[in-house]
Tab-separated table of C-alpha atoms and ligand atoms in Angstrom:
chain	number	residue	atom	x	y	z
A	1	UNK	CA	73.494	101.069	108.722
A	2	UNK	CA	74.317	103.637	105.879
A	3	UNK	CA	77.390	103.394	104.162
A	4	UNK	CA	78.586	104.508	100.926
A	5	UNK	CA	78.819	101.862	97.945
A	6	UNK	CA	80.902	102.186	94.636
A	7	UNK	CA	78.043	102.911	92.628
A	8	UNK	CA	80.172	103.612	89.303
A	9	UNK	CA	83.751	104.153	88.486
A	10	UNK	CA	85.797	106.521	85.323
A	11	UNK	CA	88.929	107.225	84.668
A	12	UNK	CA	91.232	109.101	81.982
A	13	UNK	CA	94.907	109.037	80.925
A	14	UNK	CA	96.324	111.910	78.491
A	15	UNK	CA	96.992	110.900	75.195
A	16	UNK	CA	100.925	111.205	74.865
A	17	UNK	CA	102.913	108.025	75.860
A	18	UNK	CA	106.269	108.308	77.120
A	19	UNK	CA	108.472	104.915	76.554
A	20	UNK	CA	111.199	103.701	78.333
A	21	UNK	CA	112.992	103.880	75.166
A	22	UNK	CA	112.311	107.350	74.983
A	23	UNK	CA	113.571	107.812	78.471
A	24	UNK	CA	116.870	106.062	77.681
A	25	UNK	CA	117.547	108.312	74.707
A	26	UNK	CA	117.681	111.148	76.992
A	27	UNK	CA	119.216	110.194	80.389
A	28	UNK	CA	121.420	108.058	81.793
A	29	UNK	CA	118.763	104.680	82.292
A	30	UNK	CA	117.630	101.557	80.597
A	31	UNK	CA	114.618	99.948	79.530
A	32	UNK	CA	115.661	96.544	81.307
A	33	UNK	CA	116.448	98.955	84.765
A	34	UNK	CA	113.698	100.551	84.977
A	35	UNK	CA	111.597	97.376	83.932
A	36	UNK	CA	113.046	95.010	86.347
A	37	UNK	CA	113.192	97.359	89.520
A	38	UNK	CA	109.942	99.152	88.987
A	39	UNK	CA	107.476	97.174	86.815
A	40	UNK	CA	107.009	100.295	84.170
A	41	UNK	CA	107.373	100.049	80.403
A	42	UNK	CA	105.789	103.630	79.877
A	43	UNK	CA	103.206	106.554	81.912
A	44	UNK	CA	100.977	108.909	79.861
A	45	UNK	CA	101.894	112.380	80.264
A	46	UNK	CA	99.767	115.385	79.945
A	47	UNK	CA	99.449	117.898	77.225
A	48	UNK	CA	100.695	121.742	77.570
A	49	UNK	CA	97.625	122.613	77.976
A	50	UNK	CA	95.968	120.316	79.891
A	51	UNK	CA	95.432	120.602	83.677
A	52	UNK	CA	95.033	118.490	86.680
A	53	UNK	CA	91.176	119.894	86.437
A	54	UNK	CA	91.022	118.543	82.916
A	55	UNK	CA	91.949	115.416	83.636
A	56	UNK	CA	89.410	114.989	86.375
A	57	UNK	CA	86.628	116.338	84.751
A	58	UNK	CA	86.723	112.992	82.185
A	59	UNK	CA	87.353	110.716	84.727
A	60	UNK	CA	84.390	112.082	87.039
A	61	UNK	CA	82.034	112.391	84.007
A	62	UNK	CA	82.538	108.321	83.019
A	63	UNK	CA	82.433	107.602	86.749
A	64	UNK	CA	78.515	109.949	87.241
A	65	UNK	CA	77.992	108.004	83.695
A	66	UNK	CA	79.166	104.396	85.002
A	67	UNK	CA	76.882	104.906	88.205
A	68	UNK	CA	73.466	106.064	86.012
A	69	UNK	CA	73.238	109.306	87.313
A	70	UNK	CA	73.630	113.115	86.373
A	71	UNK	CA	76.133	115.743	87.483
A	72	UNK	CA	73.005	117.323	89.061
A	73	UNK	CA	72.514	114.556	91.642
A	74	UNK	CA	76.541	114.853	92.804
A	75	UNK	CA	76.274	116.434	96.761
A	76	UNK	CA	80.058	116.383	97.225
A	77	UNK	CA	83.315	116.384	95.423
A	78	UNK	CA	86.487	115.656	96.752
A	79	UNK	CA	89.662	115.631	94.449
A	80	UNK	CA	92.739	113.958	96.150
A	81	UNK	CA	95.752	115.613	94.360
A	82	UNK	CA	99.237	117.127	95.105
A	83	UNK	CA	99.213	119.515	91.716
A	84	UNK	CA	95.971	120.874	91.676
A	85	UNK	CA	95.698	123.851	88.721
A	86	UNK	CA	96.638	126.983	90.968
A	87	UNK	CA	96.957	127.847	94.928
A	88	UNK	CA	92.791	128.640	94.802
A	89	UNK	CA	89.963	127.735	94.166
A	90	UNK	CA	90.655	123.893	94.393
A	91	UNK	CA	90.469	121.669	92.082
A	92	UNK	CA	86.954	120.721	93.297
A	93	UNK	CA	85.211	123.831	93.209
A	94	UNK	CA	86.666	124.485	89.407
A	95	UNK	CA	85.036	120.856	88.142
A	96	UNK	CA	81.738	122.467	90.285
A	97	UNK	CA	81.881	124.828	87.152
A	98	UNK	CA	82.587	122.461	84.549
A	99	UNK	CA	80.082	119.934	85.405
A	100	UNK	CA	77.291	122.513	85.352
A	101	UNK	CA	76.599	121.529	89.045
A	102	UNK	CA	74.778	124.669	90.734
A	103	UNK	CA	76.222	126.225	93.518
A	104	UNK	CA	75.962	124.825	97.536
A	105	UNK	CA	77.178	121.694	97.827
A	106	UNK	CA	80.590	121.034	100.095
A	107	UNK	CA	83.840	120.592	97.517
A	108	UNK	CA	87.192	120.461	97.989
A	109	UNK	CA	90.578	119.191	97.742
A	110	UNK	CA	92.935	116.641	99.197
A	111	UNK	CA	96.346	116.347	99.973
A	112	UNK	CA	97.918	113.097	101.381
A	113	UNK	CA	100.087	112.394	98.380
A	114	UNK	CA	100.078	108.884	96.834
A	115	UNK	CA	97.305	108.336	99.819
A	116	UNK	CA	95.412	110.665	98.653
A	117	UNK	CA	93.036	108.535	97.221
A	118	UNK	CA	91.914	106.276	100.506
A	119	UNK	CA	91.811	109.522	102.563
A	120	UNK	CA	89.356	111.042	99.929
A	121	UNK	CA	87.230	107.673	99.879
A	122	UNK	CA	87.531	107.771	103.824
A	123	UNK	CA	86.240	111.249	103.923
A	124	UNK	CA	83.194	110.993	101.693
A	125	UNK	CA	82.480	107.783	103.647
A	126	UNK	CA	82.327	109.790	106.587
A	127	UNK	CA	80.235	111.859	105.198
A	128	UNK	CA	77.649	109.546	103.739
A	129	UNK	CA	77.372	108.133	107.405
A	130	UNK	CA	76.509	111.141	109.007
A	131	UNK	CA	74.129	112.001	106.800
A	132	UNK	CA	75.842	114.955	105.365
A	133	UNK	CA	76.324	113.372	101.230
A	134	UNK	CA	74.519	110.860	99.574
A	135	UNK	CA	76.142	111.166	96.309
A	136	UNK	CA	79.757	111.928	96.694
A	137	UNK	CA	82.424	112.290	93.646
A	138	UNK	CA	85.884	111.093	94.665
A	139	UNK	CA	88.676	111.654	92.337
A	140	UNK	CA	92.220	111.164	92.235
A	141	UNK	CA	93.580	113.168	89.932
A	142	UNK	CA	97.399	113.749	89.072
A	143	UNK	CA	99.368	115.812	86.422
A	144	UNK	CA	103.313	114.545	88.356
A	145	UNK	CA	104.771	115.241	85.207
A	146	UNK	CA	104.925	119.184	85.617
A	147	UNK	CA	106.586	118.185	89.332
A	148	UNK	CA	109.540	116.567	88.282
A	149	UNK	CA	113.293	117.129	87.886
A	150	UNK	CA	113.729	115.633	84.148
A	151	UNK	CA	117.481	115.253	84.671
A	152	UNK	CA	117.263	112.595	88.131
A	153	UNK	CA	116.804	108.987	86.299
A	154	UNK	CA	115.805	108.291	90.477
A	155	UNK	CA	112.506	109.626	89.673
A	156	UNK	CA	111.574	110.802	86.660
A	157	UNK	CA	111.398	107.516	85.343
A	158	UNK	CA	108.728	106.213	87.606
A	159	UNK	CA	105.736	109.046	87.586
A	160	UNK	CA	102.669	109.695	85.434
A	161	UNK	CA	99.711	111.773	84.981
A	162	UNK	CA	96.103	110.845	84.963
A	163	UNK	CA	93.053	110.925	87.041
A	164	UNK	CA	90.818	107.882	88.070
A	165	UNK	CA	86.717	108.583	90.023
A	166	UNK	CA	84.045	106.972	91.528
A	167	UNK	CA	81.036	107.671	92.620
A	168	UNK	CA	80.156	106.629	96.365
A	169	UNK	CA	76.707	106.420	96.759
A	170	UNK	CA	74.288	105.861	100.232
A	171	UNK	CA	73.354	102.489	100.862
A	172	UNK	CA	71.676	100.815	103.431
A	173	UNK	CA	73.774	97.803	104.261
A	174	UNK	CA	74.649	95.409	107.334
A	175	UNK	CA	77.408	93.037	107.832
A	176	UNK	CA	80.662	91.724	106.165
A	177	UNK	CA	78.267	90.704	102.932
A	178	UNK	CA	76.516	94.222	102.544
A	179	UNK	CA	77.922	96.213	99.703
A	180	UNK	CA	79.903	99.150	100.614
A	181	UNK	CA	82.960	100.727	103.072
A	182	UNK	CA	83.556	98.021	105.413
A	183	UNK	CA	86.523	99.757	106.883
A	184	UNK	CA	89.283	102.403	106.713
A	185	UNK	CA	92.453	102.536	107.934
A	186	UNK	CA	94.503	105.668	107.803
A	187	UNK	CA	97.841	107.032	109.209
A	188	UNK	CA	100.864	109.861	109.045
A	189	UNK	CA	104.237	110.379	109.796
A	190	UNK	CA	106.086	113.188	109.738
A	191	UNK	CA	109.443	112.336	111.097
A	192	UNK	CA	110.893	110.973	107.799
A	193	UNK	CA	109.672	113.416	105.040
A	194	UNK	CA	113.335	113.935	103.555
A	195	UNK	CA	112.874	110.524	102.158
A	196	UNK	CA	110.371	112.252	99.932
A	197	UNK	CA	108.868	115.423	99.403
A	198	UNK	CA	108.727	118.373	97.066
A	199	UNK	CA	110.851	121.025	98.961
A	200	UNK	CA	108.871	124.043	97.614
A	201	UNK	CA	105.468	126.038	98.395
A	202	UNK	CA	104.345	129.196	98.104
A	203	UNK	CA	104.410	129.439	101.796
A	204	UNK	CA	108.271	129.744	102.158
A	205	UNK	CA	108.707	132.998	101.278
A	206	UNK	CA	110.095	134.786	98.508
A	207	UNK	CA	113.580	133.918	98.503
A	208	UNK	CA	112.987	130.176	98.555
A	209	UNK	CA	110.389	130.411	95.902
A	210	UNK	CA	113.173	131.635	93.860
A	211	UNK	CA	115.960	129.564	94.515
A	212	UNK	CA	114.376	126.289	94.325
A	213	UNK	CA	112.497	124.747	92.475
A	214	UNK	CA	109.212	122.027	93.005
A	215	UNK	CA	110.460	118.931	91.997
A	216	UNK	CA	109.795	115.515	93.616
A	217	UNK	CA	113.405	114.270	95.863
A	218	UNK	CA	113.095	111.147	96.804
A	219	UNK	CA	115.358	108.503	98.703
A	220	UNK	CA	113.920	105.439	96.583
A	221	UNK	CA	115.547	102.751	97.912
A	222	UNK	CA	114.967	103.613	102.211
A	223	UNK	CA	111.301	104.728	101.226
A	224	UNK	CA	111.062	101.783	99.518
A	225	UNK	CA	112.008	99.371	102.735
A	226	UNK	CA	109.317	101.473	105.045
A	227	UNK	CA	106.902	101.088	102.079
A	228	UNK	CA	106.901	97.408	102.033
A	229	UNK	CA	107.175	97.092	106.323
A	230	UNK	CA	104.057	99.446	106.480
A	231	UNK	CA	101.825	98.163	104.242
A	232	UNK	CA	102.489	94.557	105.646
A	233	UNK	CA	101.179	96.083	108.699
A	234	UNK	CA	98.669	97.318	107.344
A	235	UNK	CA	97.569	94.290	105.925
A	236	UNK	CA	97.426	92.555	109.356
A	237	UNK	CA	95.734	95.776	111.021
A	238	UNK	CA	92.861	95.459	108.493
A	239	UNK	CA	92.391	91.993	108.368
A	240	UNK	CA	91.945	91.662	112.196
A	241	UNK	CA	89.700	94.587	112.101
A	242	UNK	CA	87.464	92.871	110.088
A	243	UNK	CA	87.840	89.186	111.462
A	244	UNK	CA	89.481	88.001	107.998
A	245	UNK	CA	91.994	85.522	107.361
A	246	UNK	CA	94.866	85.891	104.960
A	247	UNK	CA	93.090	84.540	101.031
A	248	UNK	CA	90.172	86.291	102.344
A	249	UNK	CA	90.017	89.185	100.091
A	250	UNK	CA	89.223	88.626	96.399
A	251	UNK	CA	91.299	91.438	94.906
A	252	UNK	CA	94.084	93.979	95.785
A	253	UNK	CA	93.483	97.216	94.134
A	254	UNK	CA	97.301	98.661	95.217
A	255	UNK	CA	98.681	102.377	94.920
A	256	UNK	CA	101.297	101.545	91.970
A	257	UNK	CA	104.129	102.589	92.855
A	258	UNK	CA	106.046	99.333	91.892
A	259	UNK	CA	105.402	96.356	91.120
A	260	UNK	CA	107.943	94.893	93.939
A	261	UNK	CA	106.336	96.387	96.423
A	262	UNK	CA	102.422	95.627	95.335
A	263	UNK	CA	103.993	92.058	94.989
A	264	UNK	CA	105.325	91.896	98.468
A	265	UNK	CA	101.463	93.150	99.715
A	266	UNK	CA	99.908	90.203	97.569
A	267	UNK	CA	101.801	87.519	99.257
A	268	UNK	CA	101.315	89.094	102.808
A	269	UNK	CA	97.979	89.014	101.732
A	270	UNK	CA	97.851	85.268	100.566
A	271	UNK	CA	96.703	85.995	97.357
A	272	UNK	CA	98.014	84.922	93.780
A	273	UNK	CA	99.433	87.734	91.301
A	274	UNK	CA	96.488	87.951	88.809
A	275	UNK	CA	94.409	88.594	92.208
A	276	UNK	CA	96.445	91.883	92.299
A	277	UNK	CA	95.105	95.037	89.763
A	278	UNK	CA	98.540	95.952	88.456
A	279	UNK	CA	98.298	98.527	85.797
A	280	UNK	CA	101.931	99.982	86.749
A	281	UNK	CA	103.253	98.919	83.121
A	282	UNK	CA	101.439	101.294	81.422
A	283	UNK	CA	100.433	103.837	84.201
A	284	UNK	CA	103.712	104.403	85.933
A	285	UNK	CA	102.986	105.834	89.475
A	286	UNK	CA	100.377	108.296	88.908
A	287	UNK	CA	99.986	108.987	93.081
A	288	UNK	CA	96.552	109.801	93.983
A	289	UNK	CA	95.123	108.721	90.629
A	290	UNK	CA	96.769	105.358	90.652
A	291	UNK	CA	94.259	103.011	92.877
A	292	UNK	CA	91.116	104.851	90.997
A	293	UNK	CA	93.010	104.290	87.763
A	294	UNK	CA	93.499	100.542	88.324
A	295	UNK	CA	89.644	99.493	89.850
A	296	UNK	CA	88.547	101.325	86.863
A	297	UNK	CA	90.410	99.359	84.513
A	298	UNK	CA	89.148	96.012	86.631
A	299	UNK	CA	85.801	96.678	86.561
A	300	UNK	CA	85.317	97.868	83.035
A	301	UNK	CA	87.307	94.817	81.894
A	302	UNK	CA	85.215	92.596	84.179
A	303	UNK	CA	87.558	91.150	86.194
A	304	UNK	CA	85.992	92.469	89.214
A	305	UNK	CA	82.227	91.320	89.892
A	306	UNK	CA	79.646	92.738	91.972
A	307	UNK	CA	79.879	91.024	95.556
A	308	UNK	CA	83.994	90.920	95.394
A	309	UNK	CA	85.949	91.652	98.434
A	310	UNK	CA	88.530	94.657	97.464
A	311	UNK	CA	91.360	95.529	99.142
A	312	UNK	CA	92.482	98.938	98.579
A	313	UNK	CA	96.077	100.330	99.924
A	314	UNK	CA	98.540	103.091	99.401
A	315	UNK	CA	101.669	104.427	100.997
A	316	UNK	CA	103.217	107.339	99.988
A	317	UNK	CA	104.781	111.159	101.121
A	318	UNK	CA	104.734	112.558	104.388
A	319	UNK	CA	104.532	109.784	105.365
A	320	UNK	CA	101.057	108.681	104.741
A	321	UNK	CA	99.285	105.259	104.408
A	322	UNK	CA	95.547	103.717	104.266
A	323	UNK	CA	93.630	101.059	103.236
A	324	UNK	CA	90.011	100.484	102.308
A	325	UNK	CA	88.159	97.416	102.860
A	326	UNK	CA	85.273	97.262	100.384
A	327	UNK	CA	82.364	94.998	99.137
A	328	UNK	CA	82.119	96.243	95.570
B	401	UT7	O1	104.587	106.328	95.544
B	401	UT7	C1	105.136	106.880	96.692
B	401	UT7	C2	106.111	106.011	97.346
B	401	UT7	N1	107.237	105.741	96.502
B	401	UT7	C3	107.672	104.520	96.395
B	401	UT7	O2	107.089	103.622	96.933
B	401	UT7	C4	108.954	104.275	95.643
B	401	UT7	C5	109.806	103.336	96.432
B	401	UT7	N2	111.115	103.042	95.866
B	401	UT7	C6	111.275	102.346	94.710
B	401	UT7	O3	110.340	102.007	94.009
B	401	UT7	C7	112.679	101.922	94.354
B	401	UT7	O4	113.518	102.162	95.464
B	401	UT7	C8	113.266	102.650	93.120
B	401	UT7	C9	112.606	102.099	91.880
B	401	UT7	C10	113.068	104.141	93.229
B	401	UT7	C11	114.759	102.359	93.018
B	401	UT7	O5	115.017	100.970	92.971
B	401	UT7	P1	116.135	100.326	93.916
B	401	UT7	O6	116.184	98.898	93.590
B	401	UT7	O7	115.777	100.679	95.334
B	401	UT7	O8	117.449	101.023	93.431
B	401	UT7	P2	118.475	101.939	94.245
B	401	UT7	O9	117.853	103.258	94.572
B	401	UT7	O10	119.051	101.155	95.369
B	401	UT7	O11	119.590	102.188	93.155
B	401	UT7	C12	120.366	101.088	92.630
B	401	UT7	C13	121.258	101.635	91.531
B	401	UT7	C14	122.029	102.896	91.914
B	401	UT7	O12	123.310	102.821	91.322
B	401	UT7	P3	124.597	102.337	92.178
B	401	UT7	O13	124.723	103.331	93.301
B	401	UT7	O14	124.281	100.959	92.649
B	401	UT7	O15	125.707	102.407	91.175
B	401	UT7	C15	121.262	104.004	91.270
B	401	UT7	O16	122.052	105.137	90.994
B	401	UT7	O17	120.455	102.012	90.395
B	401	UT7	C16	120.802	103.342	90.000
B	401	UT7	N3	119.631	103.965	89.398
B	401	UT7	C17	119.324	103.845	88.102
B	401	UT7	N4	119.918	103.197	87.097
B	401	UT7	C18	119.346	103.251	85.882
B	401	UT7	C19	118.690	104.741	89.994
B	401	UT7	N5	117.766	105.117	89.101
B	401	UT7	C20	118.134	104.577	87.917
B	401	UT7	C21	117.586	104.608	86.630
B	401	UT7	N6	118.205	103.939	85.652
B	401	UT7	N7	116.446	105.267	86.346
């Protein structure tokens, strides 16, 4: 059966690093708050000048790097991200440019919020199985910081930017034991997006465009309770789907959103904390980029080892939620 494999993985964070200190000298918050009800200790946040396109072209260049190959041999991009550079083209078809890949293949962009990610790995999966991709580019890619009301300590203090890639690459495989997708999981719903959303598009209409502006609102504490109800279930869902018993899976590769929550999925999942990828300290909750960011960060340090069992998961606006089961 084909299936697509993580054949290499990149990421990139910008280079400015915004403390909690820093935070607390300019609103109303604490270093010990944030700390103890999120996880975070600092996020990265990008330059003036640099764009969400920016930040996925490094990430998608040490991920074609990582996996041996050229930009040439890349037959689809997909970039997972709500603040792509401008309305159009997407984000994908301006990194077609600045990889110097020639015209033809399919790429495009993503939107599923801090799911973003598992729906874009989904996708290309689909793909690879059909026969349409054999090399696909999957990015999550993120620049939150240009989204966010500065002045509400209820979110400013937990986002990042940053982008995270790998490369999903055709592989015969059969079985539980073959590398590659084993299975995906994804959902929506609508009926609670007040609990978190950006209340601004360009679609609304001139009027709205001008009275509001596109900041993140968020209800943290009742998103918080679905979060942690939702991914339990969909813990269970993939498990059974794939005959697997809780200790099962070797590592959780969670959407960081905070640490409570990716705590709460460890345990439902029977595994110890340094079985979880937790780069939320440092990271913050960069959304889409955040599960890229953090298998990066395990592979290159070598926790995770060809063969592993990975859990991938993310919840986040609209709502959304996914997981991928994968034999890395
Ligand atoms: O990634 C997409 C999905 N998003 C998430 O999964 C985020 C889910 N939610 C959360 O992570 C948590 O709910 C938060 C970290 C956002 C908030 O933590 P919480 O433990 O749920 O706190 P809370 O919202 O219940 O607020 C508790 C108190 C409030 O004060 P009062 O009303 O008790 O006096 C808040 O005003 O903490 C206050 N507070 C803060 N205090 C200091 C809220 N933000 C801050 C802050 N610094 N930054």
């Amino acid at each position: 059966m084909t299936r697509g494999r993580i054949a290499g993985t990149g990421s990139y964070l910008p280079a400015r690093v915004l403390t909690n200190a820093e935070l607390e000298a300019r609103i109303d918050t604490s270093d010990i708050w944030i700390r103890e009800r999120t996880g975070i200790a600092q996020r990265h946040i990008a330059a003036a000048d640099e764009t969400c396109s920016d930040l996925a072209e490094h990430a998608a260049r040490a991920a074609i790097e990582a996996a041996g190959l050229n930009a040439s041999d890349i037959d689809l991009i997909i970039v997972a991200t709500s603040t792509p550079d401008q309305v159009f083209p997407s984000t994908a078809c301006r990194l077609l440019e600045r990889l110097g890949i020639p015209g033809g293949i399919p790429a495009f962009d993503l939107a599923a919020a801090c799911s973003g990610f598992v729906y874009a790995l989904d996708t290309a999966n689909r793909f690879i199985r059909t026969g349409g991709a054999s090399r696909a580019l999957v990015i999550g890619a993120e620049v939150f910081s240009r989204i966010l009301d500065w002045d509400d300590r209820g979110t400013c203090v937990l986002f990042g930017d940053g982008a995270g890639a790998v490369v999903l690459e055709a592989t015969e495989a059969e079985g539980p034991s073959g590398a590659g997708i084993l299975s995906t999981h994804l959902h929506a719903d609508g009926r609670q997006e007040p609990l978190l959303n950006v209340p601004w598009g360009v679609g609304q209409g001139y009027e709205a465009l001008a009275d509001r502006r596109g900041c993140v609102t968020m209800r943290g504490n009742e998103v918080f309770r679905v979060a942690v109800r939702t991914l339990g279930n969909l813990v269970d869902e993939t498990l059974a789907a794939n005959g697997l018993e809780r200790g099962d899976v070797d590592w959780l590769v969670p959407h960081q959103a905070n640490i409570r929550i990716m705590a709460a999925t460890a345990r439902k999942l029977g595994l110890p904390m340094e079985r979880m990828v937790s780069t939320v300290a440092e990271h913050g909750n960069t959304s889409a980029a955040s599960i890229p960011l953090a298998l990066d960060r395990a592979v290159r340090d070598g926790r995770i080892q060809r063969g592993e069992l990975l859990l991938l998961e993310a919840f986040g606006a609209g709502f959304t939620w996914g997981s991928a089961l994968v034999r890395y």
